[in-house]
């Protein structure tokens, strides 16, 4: 194990064992302090974050506004708020094991109409897909929906390094009632999720960044971006309801979430066309949610095509086309998000 991986393992281990024993106000102040340090250092993640936020500010001002006209102070102020929000996510992830469940239920701001509709679908045997951007605390939202009536759901997690940190996150999410499928090193997650959906279960997918070579190119904040095909492909293949979800923070101690109306499967077009159309609709909902609450969009990775390595992107797309040709006629082999 590399030194950096060892340090990460120690840091996350300390988070789960020590942070939950601190008074919440102390933990909040500590993580905010850490966020400010990371923000001031202007590391790679913060630079990528500001590149993503630049698109949000540009479209908020005017779609045709030149990049040079964006107020640098406004961008830096926004990125600092996002880093503090991101730090809060980690602080709460470490402390979620000691936050009373009744507080989770009582301090969630949500219109439950579409949540109730989701539960009704599942009672009748129809699966539901919640597709979310990296906003707010989706771990807390997942616990809330399980406590509210879902009971459990299936999700996908990127296999991160070191393995010890990945396993801690898996165990943490399992303790909240989540079935966690790794993107690699286990059964193909797409097939497992399809099985769960056909059984009338809930599947939750964080879907504003493509982790595969099969991303769908969409219009997103006035530019091209790659979003995963998985959520829409699962809806097309299984008949499950695809419902976008956003999460955000309310004050220092509460949360908010919203389940949007279902994105229906188009009546015309082939499978690929249907998936592309639904993913574009998903991107439009994500854009709306992010523009309403940009301080809670924790996107420190590249999502816009203009920011991606063009050679690697070309190789990935060629590989995706070859995989598609090899798997034509067998949907069970289609790649997920």
CSV table of C-alpha atoms in Angstrom, one decimal:
chain,number,residue,atom,x,y,z
A,1,UNK,CA,0.0,0.0,0.0
A,2,UNK,CA,1.3,3.4,-1.0
A,3,UNK,CA,2.0,6.1,1.7
A,4,UNK,CA,-1.0,8.2,0.5
A,5,UNK,CA,-3.3,5.2,0.7
A,6,UNK,CA,-2.1,4.4,4.2
A,7,UNK,CA,-2.7,8.0,5.3
A,8,UNK,CA,-6.2,7.9,3.8
A,9,UNK,CA,-7.0,4.7,5.6
A,10,UNK,CA,-5.8,6.1,8.9
A,11,UNK,CA,-7.7,9.4,8.3
A,12,UNK,CA,-11.0,7.6,7.5
A,13,UNK,CA,-10.6,5.2,10.3
A,14,UNK,CA,-10.1,8.1,12.7
A,15,UNK,CA,-13.2,9.7,11.2
A,16,UNK,CA,-15.5,6.8,12.0
A,17,UNK,CA,-14.0,6.2,15.5
A,18,UNK,CA,-13.3,9.7,16.7
A,19,UNK,CA,-15.6,12.2,15.0
A,20,UNK,CA,-18.8,10.6,16.2
A,21,UNK,CA,-17.6,11.1,19.8
A,22,UNK,CA,-17.0,14.9,19.4
A,23,UNK,CA,-19.8,17.4,20.2
A,24,UNK,CA,-21.5,18.1,16.9
A,25,UNK,CA,-20.6,21.8,17.1
A,26,UNK,CA,-16.9,20.9,17.5
A,27,UNK,CA,-17.0,18.5,14.6
A,28,UNK,CA,-18.7,21.0,12.4
A,29,UNK,CA,-16.1,23.7,13.2
A,30,UNK,CA,-13.2,21.2,12.6
A,31,UNK,CA,-14.5,20.1,9.2
A,32,UNK,CA,-15.2,23.7,8.1
A,33,UNK,CA,-11.7,24.6,9.1
A,34,UNK,CA,-10.3,21.8,7.0
A,35,UNK,CA,-12.5,22.8,4.1
A,36,UNK,CA,-11.1,26.3,4.2
A,37,UNK,CA,-7.6,25.0,4.2
A,38,UNK,CA,-8.3,22.8,1.1
A,39,UNK,CA,-10.0,25.7,-0.6
A,40,UNK,CA,-7.1,28.1,0.0
A,41,UNK,CA,-4.5,25.6,-1.3
A,42,UNK,CA,-6.3,25.5,-4.7
A,43,UNK,CA,-5.5,21.8,-5.3
A,44,UNK,CA,-6.6,19.9,-8.4
A,45,UNK,CA,-10.0,19.0,-7.0
A,46,UNK,CA,-10.8,22.7,-6.2
A,47,UNK,CA,-9.6,23.8,-9.6
A,48,UNK,CA,-11.9,21.2,-11.3
A,49,UNK,CA,-14.8,22.2,-9.0
A,50,UNK,CA,-14.4,25.9,-10.0
A,51,UNK,CA,-14.3,24.9,-13.7
A,52,UNK,CA,-17.7,23.1,-13.2
A,53,UNK,CA,-19.1,26.0,-11.2
A,54,UNK,CA,-18.1,28.4,-13.9
A,55,UNK,CA,-20.6,26.8,-16.2
A,56,UNK,CA,-23.3,27.3,-13.5
A,57,UNK,CA,-22.5,30.9,-13.1
A,58,UNK,CA,-22.3,31.5,-16.8
A,59,UNK,CA,-25.7,30.1,-17.5
A,60,UNK,CA,-27.2,31.9,-14.5
A,61,UNK,CA,-26.0,35.2,-15.9
A,62,UNK,CA,-26.6,34.5,-19.6
A,63,UNK,CA,-25.9,31.6,-22.0
A,64,UNK,CA,-23.9,33.8,-24.2
A,65,UNK,CA,-21.8,35.5,-21.5
A,66,UNK,CA,-18.1,35.3,-22.1
A,67,UNK,CA,-16.0,33.4,-19.6
A,68,UNK,CA,-13.8,36.4,-19.0
A,69,UNK,CA,-16.8,38.4,-17.8
A,70,UNK,CA,-17.4,36.1,-14.8
A,71,UNK,CA,-16.6,37.8,-11.6
A,72,UNK,CA,-13.6,35.9,-10.1
A,73,UNK,CA,-14.6,36.9,-6.6
A,74,UNK,CA,-18.1,35.4,-7.1
A,75,UNK,CA,-16.6,32.2,-8.3
A,76,UNK,CA,-14.2,31.9,-5.4
A,77,UNK,CA,-16.9,32.7,-2.9
A,78,UNK,CA,-19.1,30.0,-4.4
A,79,UNK,CA,-16.4,27.4,-4.4
A,80,UNK,CA,-15.6,28.1,-0.8
A,81,UNK,CA,-19.2,27.5,0.2
A,82,UNK,CA,-19.2,24.3,-1.8
A,83,UNK,CA,-16.1,23.0,-0.1
A,84,UNK,CA,-17.7,23.7,3.3
A,85,UNK,CA,-20.8,21.9,2.2
A,86,UNK,CA,-18.7,19.0,0.9
A,87,UNK,CA,-16.9,18.8,4.3
A,88,UNK,CA,-20.2,18.8,6.0
A,89,UNK,CA,-21.2,15.7,4.0
A,90,UNK,CA,-18.1,13.8,5.3
A,91,UNK,CA,-18.7,15.0,8.8
A,92,UNK,CA,-22.2,13.8,8.8
A,93,UNK,CA,-21.2,10.5,7.1
A,94,UNK,CA,-18.9,9.8,10.0
A,95,UNK,CA,-21.6,10.9,12.6
A,96,UNK,CA,-24.6,9.4,11.0
A,97,UNK,CA,-24.2,6.3,13.2
A,98,UNK,CA,-24.9,8.5,16.3
A,99,UNK,CA,-27.6,10.8,14.9
A,100,UNK,CA,-31.0,9.7,16.3
A,101,UNK,CA,-33.3,8.2,13.7
A,102,UNK,CA,-36.1,10.4,14.9
A,103,UNK,CA,-34.1,13.5,14.1
A,104,UNK,CA,-33.5,12.1,10.6
A,105,UNK,CA,-37.3,11.8,10.2
A,106,UNK,CA,-38.3,15.0,11.8
A,107,UNK,CA,-35.8,17.4,10.2
A,108,UNK,CA,-36.1,16.3,6.6
A,109,UNK,CA,-37.8,19.0,4.4
A,110,UNK,CA,-39.6,17.1,1.7
A,111,UNK,CA,-42.8,17.0,-0.3
A,112,UNK,CA,-43.7,13.3,0.1
A,113,UNK,CA,-46.2,13.1,-2.8
A,114,UNK,CA,-43.7,11.4,-5.2
A,115,UNK,CA,-42.1,9.4,-2.4
A,116,UNK,CA,-45.5,8.0,-1.5
A,117,UNK,CA,-46.1,7.3,-5.2
A,118,UNK,CA,-42.8,5.4,-5.3
A,119,UNK,CA,-43.7,3.2,-2.4
A,120,UNK,CA,-47.1,2.5,-4.0
A,121,UNK,CA,-45.4,1.4,-7.2
A,122,UNK,CA,-43.2,-1.0,-5.2
A,123,UNK,CA,-46.1,-2.4,-3.3
A,124,UNK,CA,-47.7,-3.3,-6.7
A,125,UNK,CA,-44.4,-4.9,-7.9
A,126,UNK,CA,-43.0,-2.1,-10.1
A,127,UNK,CA,-39.4,-1.2,-9.4
A,128,UNK,CA,-38.3,2.4,-8.9
A,129,UNK,CA,-35.0,4.1,-9.9
A,130,UNK,CA,-33.9,7.2,-8.0
A,131,UNK,CA,-31.2,9.0,-9.9
A,132,UNK,CA,-29.3,11.7,-8.0
A,133,UNK,CA,-26.5,14.2,-8.6
A,134,UNK,CA,-23.7,14.6,-6.1
A,135,UNK,CA,-25.7,17.0,-3.9
A,136,UNK,CA,-26.1,17.4,-0.2
A,137,UNK,CA,-26.0,14.3,1.9
A,138,UNK,CA,-27.4,11.4,-0.1
A,139,UNK,CA,-26.4,8.9,2.6
A,140,UNK,CA,-28.7,10.7,5.0
A,141,UNK,CA,-31.5,10.9,2.4
A,142,UNK,CA,-31.1,7.2,1.8
A,143,UNK,CA,-31.5,6.4,5.5
A,144,UNK,CA,-34.5,8.7,5.6
A,145,UNK,CA,-36.3,7.0,2.7
A,146,UNK,CA,-35.6,3.6,4.3
A,147,UNK,CA,-37.0,4.8,7.6
A,148,UNK,CA,-40.0,6.4,5.8
A,149,UNK,CA,-41.1,3.1,4.3
A,150,UNK,CA,-38.7,1.8,1.6
A,151,UNK,CA,-36.9,-0.5,4.1
A,152,UNK,CA,-33.9,-1.0,1.9
A,153,UNK,CA,-32.5,-0.3,-1.6
A,154,UNK,CA,-29.7,-1.2,-3.9
A,155,UNK,CA,-27.0,1.1,-5.0
A,156,UNK,CA,-23.6,1.1,-6.8
A,157,UNK,CA,-20.3,2.3,-5.4
A,158,UNK,CA,-17.1,3.0,-7.2
A,159,UNK,CA,-14.3,0.8,-5.9
A,160,UNK,CA,-11.8,3.3,-4.5
A,161,UNK,CA,-8.3,2.9,-3.1
A,162,UNK,CA,-7.3,1.9,-0.6
A,163,UNK,CA,-9.5,-1.2,-0.3
A,164,UNK,CA,-9.8,-0.7,3.4
A,165,UNK,CA,-11.6,2.7,2.9
A,166,UNK,CA,-13.9,1.2,0.3
A,167,UNK,CA,-14.9,-1.6,2.6
A,168,UNK,CA,-15.6,0.9,5.5
A,169,UNK,CA,-17.9,2.8,3.2
A,170,UNK,CA,-19.6,-0.4,2.1
A,171,UNK,CA,-20.1,-1.5,5.7
A,172,UNK,CA,-21.4,2.0,6.6
A,173,UNK,CA,-23.9,2.0,3.8
A,174,UNK,CA,-25.0,-1.6,4.5
A,175,UNK,CA,-25.7,-0.4,8.1
A,176,UNK,CA,-28.2,2.1,6.7
A,177,UNK,CA,-30.1,-0.6,4.8
A,178,UNK,CA,-28.3,-0.4,1.5
A,179,UNK,CA,-27.2,-3.2,-0.8
A,180,UNK,CA,-24.0,-2.0,-2.2
A,181,UNK,CA,-22.7,-3.3,-5.6
A,182,UNK,CA,-19.1,-2.5,-6.5
A,183,UNK,CA,-18.5,-1.2,-10.0
A,184,UNK,CA,-15.7,-3.8,-10.4
A,185,UNK,CA,-14.6,-6.9,-8.7
A,186,UNK,CA,-18.0,-8.5,-8.3
A,187,UNK,CA,-21.2,-9.5,-10.3
A,188,UNK,CA,-22.1,-7.1,-13.0
A,189,UNK,CA,-24.1,-4.4,-11.2
A,190,UNK,CA,-26.4,-3.7,-14.1
A,191,UNK,CA,-27.7,-7.3,-14.1
A,192,UNK,CA,-28.2,-7.3,-10.3
A,193,UNK,CA,-30.0,-4.0,-10.4
A,194,UNK,CA,-32.3,-5.2,-13.2
A,195,UNK,CA,-33.2,-8.2,-11.1
A,196,UNK,CA,-34.0,-6.1,-8.1
A,197,UNK,CA,-36.2,-3.7,-10.2
A,198,UNK,CA,-38.1,-6.6,-11.7
A,199,UNK,CA,-38.8,-7.7,-8.2
A,200,UNK,CA,-40.4,-4.4,-7.4
A,201,UNK,CA,-37.4,-3.0,-5.4
A,202,UNK,CA,-35.8,0.5,-5.2
A,203,UNK,CA,-32.5,1.2,-6.8
A,204,UNK,CA,-30.6,4.5,-6.2
A,205,UNK,CA,-27.9,5.7,-8.5
A,206,UNK,CA,-25.7,8.8,-8.3
A,207,UNK,CA,-25.8,9.8,-11.9
A,208,UNK,CA,-24.2,13.1,-12.8
A,209,UNK,CA,-20.8,11.7,-13.7
A,210,UNK,CA,-20.0,8.8,-16.1
A,211,UNK,CA,-17.7,6.2,-14.6
A,212,UNK,CA,-17.7,3.9,-17.6
A,213,UNK,CA,-17.0,4.0,-21.3
A,214,UNK,CA,-20.7,4.2,-22.3
A,215,UNK,CA,-21.7,7.6,-21.2
A,216,UNK,CA,-24.4,9.5,-23.0
A,217,UNK,CA,-23.5,12.9,-24.3
A,218,UNK,CA,-26.0,15.5,-23.1
A,219,UNK,CA,-26.5,19.3,-23.1
A,220,UNK,CA,-25.6,20.4,-19.6
A,221,UNK,CA,-25.2,24.0,-18.5
A,222,UNK,CA,-24.8,25.1,-22.1
A,223,UNK,CA,-22.0,22.6,-23.0
A,224,UNK,CA,-21.7,18.9,-23.7
A,225,UNK,CA,-21.2,16.5,-20.8
A,226,UNK,CA,-21.2,12.8,-20.2
A,227,UNK,CA,-23.8,11.2,-18.0
A,228,UNK,CA,-24.2,7.5,-17.3
A,229,UNK,CA,-26.6,5.5,-19.4
A,230,UNK,CA,-27.4,3.1,-16.6
A,231,UNK,CA,-30.5,4.8,-15.0
A,232,UNK,CA,-32.4,5.2,-18.3
A,233,UNK,CA,-31.2,1.8,-19.7
A,234,UNK,CA,-32.6,0.1,-16.6
A,235,UNK,CA,-35.9,1.9,-17.0
A,236,UNK,CA,-36.1,0.9,-20.6
A,237,UNK,CA,-35.2,-2.7,-20.0
A,238,UNK,CA,-37.3,-3.4,-16.8
A,239,UNK,CA,-40.2,-0.9,-17.0
A,240,UNK,CA,-39.2,0.6,-13.7
A,241,UNK,CA,-40.0,4.2,-12.9
A,242,UNK,CA,-37.1,6.6,-13.4
A,243,UNK,CA,-37.4,9.5,-10.9
A,244,UNK,CA,-34.8,12.2,-10.5
A,245,UNK,CA,-33.9,13.2,-6.9
A,246,UNK,CA,-32.0,16.2,-5.4
A,247,UNK,CA,-30.7,16.6,-1.9
A,248,UNK,CA,-29.5,19.7,-0.1
A,249,UNK,CA,-28.6,21.1,3.4
A,250,UNK,CA,-31.0,23.3,5.4
A,251,UNK,CA,-29.2,25.5,7.9
A,252,UNK,CA,-26.5,23.7,10.0
A,253,UNK,CA,-28.5,20.8,11.3
A,254,UNK,CA,-31.3,19.9,8.8
A,255,UNK,CA,-31.7,18.5,5.3
A,256,UNK,CA,-33.9,18.7,2.3
A,257,UNK,CA,-34.7,16.4,-0.6
A,258,UNK,CA,-37.1,16.4,-3.6
A,259,UNK,CA,-38.3,13.5,-5.7
A,260,UNK,CA,-39.3,14.8,-9.2
A,261,UNK,CA,-41.9,13.4,-11.5
A,262,UNK,CA,-41.1,10.2,-13.4
A,263,UNK,CA,-39.2,10.4,-16.7
A,264,UNK,CA,-41.3,8.2,-19.0
A,265,UNK,CA,-39.9,5.9,-21.6
A,266,UNK,CA,-40.4,7.4,-25.1
A,267,UNK,CA,-43.0,5.6,-27.3
A,268,UNK,CA,-40.8,5.8,-30.4
A,269,UNK,CA,-37.2,5.1,-31.2
A,270,UNK,CA,-34.8,2.2,-30.7
A,271,UNK,CA,-33.3,1.3,-27.3
A,272,UNK,CA,-30.3,3.7,-27.7
A,273,UNK,CA,-32.5,6.6,-28.8
A,274,UNK,CA,-34.8,6.1,-25.9
A,275,UNK,CA,-31.9,5.9,-23.4
A,276,UNK,CA,-30.4,9.1,-24.9
A,277,UNK,CA,-33.6,11.0,-24.8
A,278,UNK,CA,-34.3,10.0,-21.1
A,279,UNK,CA,-30.7,10.8,-20.1
A,280,UNK,CA,-31.1,14.3,-21.6
A,281,UNK,CA,-34.3,14.8,-19.6
A,282,UNK,CA,-32.4,13.7,-16.5
A,283,UNK,CA,-29.6,16.2,-17.2
A,284,UNK,CA,-32.2,19.0,-17.5
A,285,UNK,CA,-33.7,18.1,-14.1
A,286,UNK,CA,-30.2,17.9,-12.5
A,287,UNK,CA,-29.3,21.3,-14.1
A,288,UNK,CA,-32.5,22.8,-12.5
A,289,UNK,CA,-31.7,21.4,-9.1
A,290,UNK,CA,-28.0,22.5,-9.2
A,291,UNK,CA,-28.9,26.0,-10.4
A,292,UNK,CA,-31.3,26.4,-7.4
A,293,UNK,CA,-28.7,25.2,-4.9
A,294,UNK,CA,-25.2,25.4,-6.4
A,295,UNK,CA,-23.5,25.5,-3.0
A,296,UNK,CA,-24.5,21.9,-2.4
A,297,UNK,CA,-23.2,20.4,-5.7
A,298,UNK,CA,-20.0,18.5,-4.7
A,299,UNK,CA,-18.6,17.9,-8.2
A,300,UNK,CA,-14.8,17.9,-7.9
A,301,UNK,CA,-14.4,15.6,-11.0
A,302,UNK,CA,-14.5,16.4,-14.7
A,303,UNK,CA,-18.0,16.0,-16.3
A,304,UNK,CA,-17.8,18.3,-19.3
A,305,UNK,CA,-16.5,16.9,-22.6
A,306,UNK,CA,-14.3,20.0,-23.1
A,307,UNK,CA,-12.4,19.1,-19.9
A,308,UNK,CA,-11.8,15.5,-20.8
A,309,UNK,CA,-8.7,14.0,-22.4
A,310,UNK,CA,-9.7,13.7,-26.1
A,311,UNK,CA,-7.5,10.7,-26.8
A,312,UNK,CA,-8.8,8.8,-23.9
A,313,UNK,CA,-12.4,9.8,-24.7
A,314,UNK,CA,-11.9,8.5,-28.3
A,315,UNK,CA,-10.5,5.2,-27.1
A,316,UNK,CA,-13.4,4.8,-24.6
A,317,UNK,CA,-16.0,5.5,-27.3
A,318,UNK,CA,-14.4,3.0,-29.7
A,319,UNK,CA,-14.3,0.4,-26.9
A,320,UNK,CA,-18.0,1.1,-26.2
A,321,UNK,CA,-18.9,0.7,-29.8
A,322,UNK,CA,-17.1,-2.6,-30.0
A,323,UNK,CA,-18.8,-3.8,-26.8
A,324,UNK,CA,-22.2,-2.8,-28.2
A,325,UNK,CA,-21.6,-4.7,-31.5
A,326,UNK,CA,-20.5,-7.8,-29.6
A,327,UNK,CA,-23.6,-7.7,-27.3
A,328,UNK,CA,-26.3,-6.8,-29.8
A,329,UNK,CA,-29.4,-8.9,-29.2
A,330,UNK,CA,-28.6,-9.6,-25.6
A,331,UNK,CA,-29.6,-6.8,-23.3
A,332,UNK,CA,-28.3,-8.6,-20.2
A,333,UNK,CA,-24.8,-7.8,-21.4
A,334,UNK,CA,-25.3,-4.1,-21.9
A,335,UNK,CA,-23.0,-2.0,-19.7
A,336,UNK,CA,-24.5,0.1,-16.9
A,337,UNK,CA,-23.7,3.5,-15.7
